[in-house]
Short mmCIF file of C-alpha atoms in Angstrom, two decimals:
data_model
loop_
_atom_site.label_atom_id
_atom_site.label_comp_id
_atom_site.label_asym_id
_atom_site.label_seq_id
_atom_site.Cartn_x
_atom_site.Cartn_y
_atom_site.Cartn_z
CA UNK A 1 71.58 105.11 94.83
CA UNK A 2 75.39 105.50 94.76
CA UNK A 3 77.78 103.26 96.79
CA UNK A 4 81.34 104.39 98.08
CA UNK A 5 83.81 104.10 100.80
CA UNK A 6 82.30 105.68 104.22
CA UNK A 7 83.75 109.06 105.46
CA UNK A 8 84.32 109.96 109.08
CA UNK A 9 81.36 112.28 108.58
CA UNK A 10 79.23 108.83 107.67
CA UNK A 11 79.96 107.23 110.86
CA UNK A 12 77.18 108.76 113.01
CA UNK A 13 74.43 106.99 109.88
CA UNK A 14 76.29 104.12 110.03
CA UNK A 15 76.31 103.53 114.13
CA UNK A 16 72.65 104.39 113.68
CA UNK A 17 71.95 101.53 111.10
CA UNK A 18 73.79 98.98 113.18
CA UNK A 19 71.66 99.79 116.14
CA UNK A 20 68.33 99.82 114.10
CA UNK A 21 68.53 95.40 114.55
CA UNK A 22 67.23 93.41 116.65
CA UNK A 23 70.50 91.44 117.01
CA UNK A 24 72.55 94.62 117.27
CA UNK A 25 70.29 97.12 119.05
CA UNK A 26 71.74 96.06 122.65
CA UNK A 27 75.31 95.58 121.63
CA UNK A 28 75.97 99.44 120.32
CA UNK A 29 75.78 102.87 121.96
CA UNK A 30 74.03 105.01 119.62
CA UNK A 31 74.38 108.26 121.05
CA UNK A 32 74.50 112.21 120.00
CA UNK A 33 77.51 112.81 119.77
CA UNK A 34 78.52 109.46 118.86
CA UNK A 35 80.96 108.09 121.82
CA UNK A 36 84.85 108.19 121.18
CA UNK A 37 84.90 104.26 120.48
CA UNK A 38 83.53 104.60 117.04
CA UNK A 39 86.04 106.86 116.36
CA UNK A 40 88.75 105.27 117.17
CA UNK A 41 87.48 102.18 115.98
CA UNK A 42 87.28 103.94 112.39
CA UNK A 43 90.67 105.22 112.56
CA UNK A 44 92.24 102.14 113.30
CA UNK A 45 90.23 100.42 110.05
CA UNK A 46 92.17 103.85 108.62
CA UNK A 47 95.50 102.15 109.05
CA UNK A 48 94.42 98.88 107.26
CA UNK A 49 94.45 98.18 103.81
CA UNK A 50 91.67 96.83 102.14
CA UNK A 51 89.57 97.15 105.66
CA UNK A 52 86.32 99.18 104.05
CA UNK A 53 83.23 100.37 105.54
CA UNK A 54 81.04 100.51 102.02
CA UNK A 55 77.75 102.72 102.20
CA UNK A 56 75.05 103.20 100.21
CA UNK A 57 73.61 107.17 99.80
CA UNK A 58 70.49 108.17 98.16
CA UNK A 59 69.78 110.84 95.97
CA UNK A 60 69.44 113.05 99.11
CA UNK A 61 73.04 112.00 100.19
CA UNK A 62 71.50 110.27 103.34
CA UNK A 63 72.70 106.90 103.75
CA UNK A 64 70.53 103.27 103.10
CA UNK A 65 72.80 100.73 103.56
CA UNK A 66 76.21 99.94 105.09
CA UNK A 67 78.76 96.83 105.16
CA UNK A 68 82.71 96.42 106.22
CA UNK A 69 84.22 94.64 103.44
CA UNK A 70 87.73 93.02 104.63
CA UNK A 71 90.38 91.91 101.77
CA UNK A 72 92.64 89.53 103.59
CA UNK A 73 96.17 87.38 102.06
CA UNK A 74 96.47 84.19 102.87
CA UNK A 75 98.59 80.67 102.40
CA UNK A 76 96.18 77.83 102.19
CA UNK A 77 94.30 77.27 98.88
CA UNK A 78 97.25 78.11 96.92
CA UNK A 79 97.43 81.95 97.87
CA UNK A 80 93.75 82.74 97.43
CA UNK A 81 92.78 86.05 98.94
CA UNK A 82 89.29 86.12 100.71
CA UNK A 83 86.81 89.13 101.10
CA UNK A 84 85.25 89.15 104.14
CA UNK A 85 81.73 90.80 104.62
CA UNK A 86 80.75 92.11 108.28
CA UNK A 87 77.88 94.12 109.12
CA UNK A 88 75.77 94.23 106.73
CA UNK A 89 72.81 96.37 107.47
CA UNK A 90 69.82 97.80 104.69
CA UNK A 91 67.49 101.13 106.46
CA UNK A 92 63.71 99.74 107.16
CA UNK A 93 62.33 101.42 104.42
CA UNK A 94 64.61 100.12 101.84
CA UNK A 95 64.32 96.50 103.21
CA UNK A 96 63.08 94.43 100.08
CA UNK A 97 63.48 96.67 97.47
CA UNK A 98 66.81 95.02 96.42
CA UNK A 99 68.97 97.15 97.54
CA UNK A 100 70.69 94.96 99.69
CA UNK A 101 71.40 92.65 96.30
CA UNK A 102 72.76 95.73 94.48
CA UNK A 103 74.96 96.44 97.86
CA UNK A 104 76.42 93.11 97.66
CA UNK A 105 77.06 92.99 93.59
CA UNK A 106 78.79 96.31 94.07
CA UNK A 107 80.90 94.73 97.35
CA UNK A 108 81.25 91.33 94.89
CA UNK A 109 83.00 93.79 92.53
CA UNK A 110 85.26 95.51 94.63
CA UNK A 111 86.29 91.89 96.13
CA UNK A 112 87.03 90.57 92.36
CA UNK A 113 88.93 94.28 91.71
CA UNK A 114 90.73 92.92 94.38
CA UNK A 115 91.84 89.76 93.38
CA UNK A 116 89.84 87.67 95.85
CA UNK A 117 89.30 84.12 95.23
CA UNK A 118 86.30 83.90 97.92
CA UNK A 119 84.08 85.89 99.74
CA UNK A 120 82.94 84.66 103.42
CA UNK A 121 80.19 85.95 106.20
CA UNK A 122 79.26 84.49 109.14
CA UNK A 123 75.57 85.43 109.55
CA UNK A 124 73.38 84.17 113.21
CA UNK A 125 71.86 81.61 113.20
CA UNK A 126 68.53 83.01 114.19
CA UNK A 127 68.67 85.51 110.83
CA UNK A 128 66.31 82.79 108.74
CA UNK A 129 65.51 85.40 106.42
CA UNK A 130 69.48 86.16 105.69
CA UNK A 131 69.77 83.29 105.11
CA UNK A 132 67.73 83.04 102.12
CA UNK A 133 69.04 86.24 100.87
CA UNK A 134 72.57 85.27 100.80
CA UNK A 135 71.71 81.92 99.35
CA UNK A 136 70.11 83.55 96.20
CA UNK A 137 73.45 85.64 96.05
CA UNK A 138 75.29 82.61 95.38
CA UNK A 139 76.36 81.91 98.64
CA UNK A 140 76.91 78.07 100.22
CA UNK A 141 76.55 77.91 103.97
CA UNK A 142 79.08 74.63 103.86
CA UNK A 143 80.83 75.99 107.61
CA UNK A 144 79.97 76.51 111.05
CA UNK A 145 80.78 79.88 112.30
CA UNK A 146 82.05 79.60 115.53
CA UNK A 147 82.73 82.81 117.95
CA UNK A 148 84.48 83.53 121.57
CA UNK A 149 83.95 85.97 123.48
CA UNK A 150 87.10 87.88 125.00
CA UNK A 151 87.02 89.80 128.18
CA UNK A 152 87.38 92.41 129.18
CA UNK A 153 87.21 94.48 126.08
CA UNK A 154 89.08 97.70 127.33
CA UNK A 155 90.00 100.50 124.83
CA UNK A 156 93.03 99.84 122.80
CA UNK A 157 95.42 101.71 121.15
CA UNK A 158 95.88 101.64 117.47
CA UNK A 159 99.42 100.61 117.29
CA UNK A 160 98.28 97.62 119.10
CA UNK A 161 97.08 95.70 115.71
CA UNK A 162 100.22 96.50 114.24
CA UNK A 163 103.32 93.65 114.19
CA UNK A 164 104.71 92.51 116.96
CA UNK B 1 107.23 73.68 121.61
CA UNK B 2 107.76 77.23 120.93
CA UNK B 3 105.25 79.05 119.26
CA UNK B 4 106.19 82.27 116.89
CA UNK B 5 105.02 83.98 113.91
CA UNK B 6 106.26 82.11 110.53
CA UNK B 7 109.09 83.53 107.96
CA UNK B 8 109.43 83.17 104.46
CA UNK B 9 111.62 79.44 105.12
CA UNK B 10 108.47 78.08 107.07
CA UNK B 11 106.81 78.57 103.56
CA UNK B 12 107.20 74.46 102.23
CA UNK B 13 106.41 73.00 105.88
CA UNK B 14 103.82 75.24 106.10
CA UNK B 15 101.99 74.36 103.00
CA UNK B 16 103.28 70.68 103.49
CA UNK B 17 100.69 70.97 106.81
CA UNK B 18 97.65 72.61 105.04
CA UNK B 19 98.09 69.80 101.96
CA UNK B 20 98.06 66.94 104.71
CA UNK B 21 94.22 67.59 105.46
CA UNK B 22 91.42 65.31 103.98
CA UNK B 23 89.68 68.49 102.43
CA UNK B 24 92.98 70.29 102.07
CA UNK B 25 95.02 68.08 99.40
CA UNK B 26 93.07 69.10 96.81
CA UNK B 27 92.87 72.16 96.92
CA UNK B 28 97.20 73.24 97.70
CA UNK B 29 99.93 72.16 95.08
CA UNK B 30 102.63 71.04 97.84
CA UNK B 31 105.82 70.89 95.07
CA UNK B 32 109.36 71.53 95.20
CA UNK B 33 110.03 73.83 94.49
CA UNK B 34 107.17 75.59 95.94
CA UNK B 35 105.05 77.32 93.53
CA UNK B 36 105.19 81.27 93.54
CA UNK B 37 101.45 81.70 94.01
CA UNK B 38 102.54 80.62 97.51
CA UNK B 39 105.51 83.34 98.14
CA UNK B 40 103.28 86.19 96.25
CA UNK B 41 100.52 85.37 99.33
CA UNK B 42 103.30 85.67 101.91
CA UNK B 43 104.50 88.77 100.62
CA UNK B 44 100.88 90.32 100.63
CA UNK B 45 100.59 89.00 104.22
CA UNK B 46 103.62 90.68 105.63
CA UNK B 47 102.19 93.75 103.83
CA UNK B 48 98.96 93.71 106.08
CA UNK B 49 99.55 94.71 109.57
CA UNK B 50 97.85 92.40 111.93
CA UNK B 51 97.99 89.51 109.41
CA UNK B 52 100.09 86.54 110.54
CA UNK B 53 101.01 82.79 110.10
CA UNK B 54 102.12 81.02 113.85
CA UNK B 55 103.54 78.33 113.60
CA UNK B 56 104.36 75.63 116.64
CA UNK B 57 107.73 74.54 116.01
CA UNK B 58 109.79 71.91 117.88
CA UNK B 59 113.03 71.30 119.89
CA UNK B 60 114.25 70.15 116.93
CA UNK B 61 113.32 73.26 114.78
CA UNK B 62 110.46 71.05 113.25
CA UNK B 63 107.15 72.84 111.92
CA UNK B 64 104.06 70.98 113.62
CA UNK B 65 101.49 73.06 113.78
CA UNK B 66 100.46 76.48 112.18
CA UNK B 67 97.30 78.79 111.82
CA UNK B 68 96.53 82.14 110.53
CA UNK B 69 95.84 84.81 112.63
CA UNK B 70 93.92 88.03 111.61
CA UNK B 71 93.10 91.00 113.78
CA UNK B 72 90.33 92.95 112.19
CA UNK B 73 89.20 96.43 113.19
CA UNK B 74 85.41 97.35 112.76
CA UNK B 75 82.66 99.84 113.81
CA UNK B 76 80.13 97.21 115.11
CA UNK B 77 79.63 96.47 118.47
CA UNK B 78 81.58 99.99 119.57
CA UNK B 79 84.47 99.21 118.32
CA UNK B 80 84.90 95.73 118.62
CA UNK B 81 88.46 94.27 117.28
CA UNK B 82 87.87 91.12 115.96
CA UNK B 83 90.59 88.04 115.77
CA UNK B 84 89.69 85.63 112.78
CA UNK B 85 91.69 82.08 112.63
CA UNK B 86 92.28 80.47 109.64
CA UNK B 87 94.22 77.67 108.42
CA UNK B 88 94.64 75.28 111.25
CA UNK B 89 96.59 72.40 111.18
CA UNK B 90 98.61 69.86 113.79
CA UNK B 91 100.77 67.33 112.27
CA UNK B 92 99.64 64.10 112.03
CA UNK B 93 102.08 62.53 114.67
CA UNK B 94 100.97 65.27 117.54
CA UNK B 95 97.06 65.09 116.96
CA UNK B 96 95.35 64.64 120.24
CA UNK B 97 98.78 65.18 122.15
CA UNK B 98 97.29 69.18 123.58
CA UNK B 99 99.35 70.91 121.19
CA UNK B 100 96.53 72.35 119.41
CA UNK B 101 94.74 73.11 122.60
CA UNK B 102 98.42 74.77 123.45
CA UNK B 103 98.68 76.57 119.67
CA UNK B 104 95.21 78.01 120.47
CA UNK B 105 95.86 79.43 123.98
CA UNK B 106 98.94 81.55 122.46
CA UNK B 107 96.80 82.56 119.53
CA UNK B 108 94.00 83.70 121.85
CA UNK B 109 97.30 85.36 124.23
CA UNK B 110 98.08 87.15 120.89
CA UNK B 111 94.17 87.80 120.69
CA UNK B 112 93.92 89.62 123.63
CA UNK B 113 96.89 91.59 123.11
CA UNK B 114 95.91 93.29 120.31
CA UNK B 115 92.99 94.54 121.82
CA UNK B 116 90.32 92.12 120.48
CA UNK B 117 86.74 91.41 122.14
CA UNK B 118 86.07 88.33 119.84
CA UNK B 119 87.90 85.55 118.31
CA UNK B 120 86.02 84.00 115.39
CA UNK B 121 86.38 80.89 112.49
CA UNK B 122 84.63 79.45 110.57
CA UNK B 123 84.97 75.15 110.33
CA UNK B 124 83.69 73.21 107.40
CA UNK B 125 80.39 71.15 108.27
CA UNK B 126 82.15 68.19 107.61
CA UNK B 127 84.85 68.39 110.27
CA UNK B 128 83.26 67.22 113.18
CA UNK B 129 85.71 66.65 115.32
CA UNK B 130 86.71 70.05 115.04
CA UNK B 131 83.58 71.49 116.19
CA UNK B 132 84.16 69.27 119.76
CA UNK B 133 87.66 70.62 119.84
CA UNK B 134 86.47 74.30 119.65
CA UNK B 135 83.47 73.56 121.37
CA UNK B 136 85.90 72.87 124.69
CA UNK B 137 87.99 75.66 123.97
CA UNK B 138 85.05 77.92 124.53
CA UNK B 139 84.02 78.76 121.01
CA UNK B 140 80.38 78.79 120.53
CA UNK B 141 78.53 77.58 117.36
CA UNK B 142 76.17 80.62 116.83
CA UNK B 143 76.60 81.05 113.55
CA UNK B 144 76.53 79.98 110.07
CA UNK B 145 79.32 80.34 107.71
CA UNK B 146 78.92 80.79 104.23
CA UNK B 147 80.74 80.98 100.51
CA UNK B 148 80.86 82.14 97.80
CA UNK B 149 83.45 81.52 95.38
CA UNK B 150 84.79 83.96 92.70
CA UNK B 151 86.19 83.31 89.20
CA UNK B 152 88.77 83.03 87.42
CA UNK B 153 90.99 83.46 90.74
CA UNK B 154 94.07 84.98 88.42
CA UNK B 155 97.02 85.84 90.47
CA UNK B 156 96.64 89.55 91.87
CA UNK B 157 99.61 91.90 92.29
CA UNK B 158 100.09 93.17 95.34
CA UNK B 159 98.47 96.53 95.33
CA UNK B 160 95.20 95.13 94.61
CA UNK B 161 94.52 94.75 98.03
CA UNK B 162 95.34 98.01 99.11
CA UNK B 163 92.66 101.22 99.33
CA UNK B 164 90.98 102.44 96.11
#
């Protein structure tokens, strides 16, 4: 199992793995060919540094695994940087085999490469068996993550999450 | 109170606010001068788009409020931009007075302006009053936000965070 930075090319495996959830089944549109939002939602992560989609590809060069890692600056605690880990997701059959643990040491790499004090996740509350996992990774669940919703979600543009 | 995104002279009032916080003190190093660690964050900030510091300031030019604000493409949920605060703080003198309620509503403004579907934090366990304060401002408490710390934390140059 290798793990790199996803391609455009990855992004139909990747849509497909976020869909195959419970959780995320009804919230994505995983259709052939894969609708322009994806796209554009991959080009805009493009245009930001240290905004990766990380996958993991097996021998056959299909891909097992998938999480956005997020490298972000900040002020408070004396200038730490934080990784941030979204979307984490691990193919069925692979589920248990520990290749979700080797997915995170190699995103808990790439995070240190980076300079990163701390590495944060929000994970639902109704994921018991997360959880666990991320607990044995080292991980203290010392905060409430707390989410709203905005609406309505229309397309942007990508110079919107630029300055100003 | 006008509310705008922070420059480099906001830096000791800035960092005065995030050291006047029970959990906070111990963890910033609010001297004069200001310690470097501090301006080497800022500088990384400004070099991620979509990466800011507001602050509230008053009609006397007075710092009394700040958070950071974060907009953070992604693939999941087709697309979905995500806002993530950080960092919040009113000064002691204006807690309870709205003006974090009012801090909030132009971060959300800024929110929804760059395109995002979610706004998301995570709050330490501990701070329960914050929880009723987000709670009314329509957060949810969903999820459950966990840590992991990384060391040594040495100080990064710049281009670590960028790609590759």
């Amino acid at each position: 199992m290798a793990f790199r930075p996803a391609t455009v090319e990855d992004l139909p495996a990747i849509v497909a793995l976020l869909a195959d959830d419970p959780l995320g089944a009804p919230r994505e549109a995983n259709l052939d060919p894969l609708p322009k939002a994806y796209h554009d939602a991959f080009a805009r992560m493009q245009q930001q540094p240290g905004n990766d989609l990380i996958v993991a590809v097996d021998q056959d060069s299909v891909i097992q695994g998938c999480l956005q890692l997020t490298i972000t600056a900040g002020l408070a605690r004396q200038g730490l940087i934080r990784a941030t880990i979204e979307g984490v997701r691990i193919a069925k059959a692979h589920r248990g085999t520990g290749l979700g643990t080797r997915l995170f040491e190699h995103a808990i790499g790439l995070a240190k490469a980076a300079g990163c004090g701390m590495i944060q996740l929000t994970t639902d509350s109704q994921r018991t068996e997360a959880h666990g996992f991320y607990t044995r990774l080292g991980f203290t669940p010392s905060h409430v993550g707390m989410k709203l919703t905005l609406s309505p979600h229309d397309a942007p543009e990508q110079t919107r999450i630029r300055h100003g």
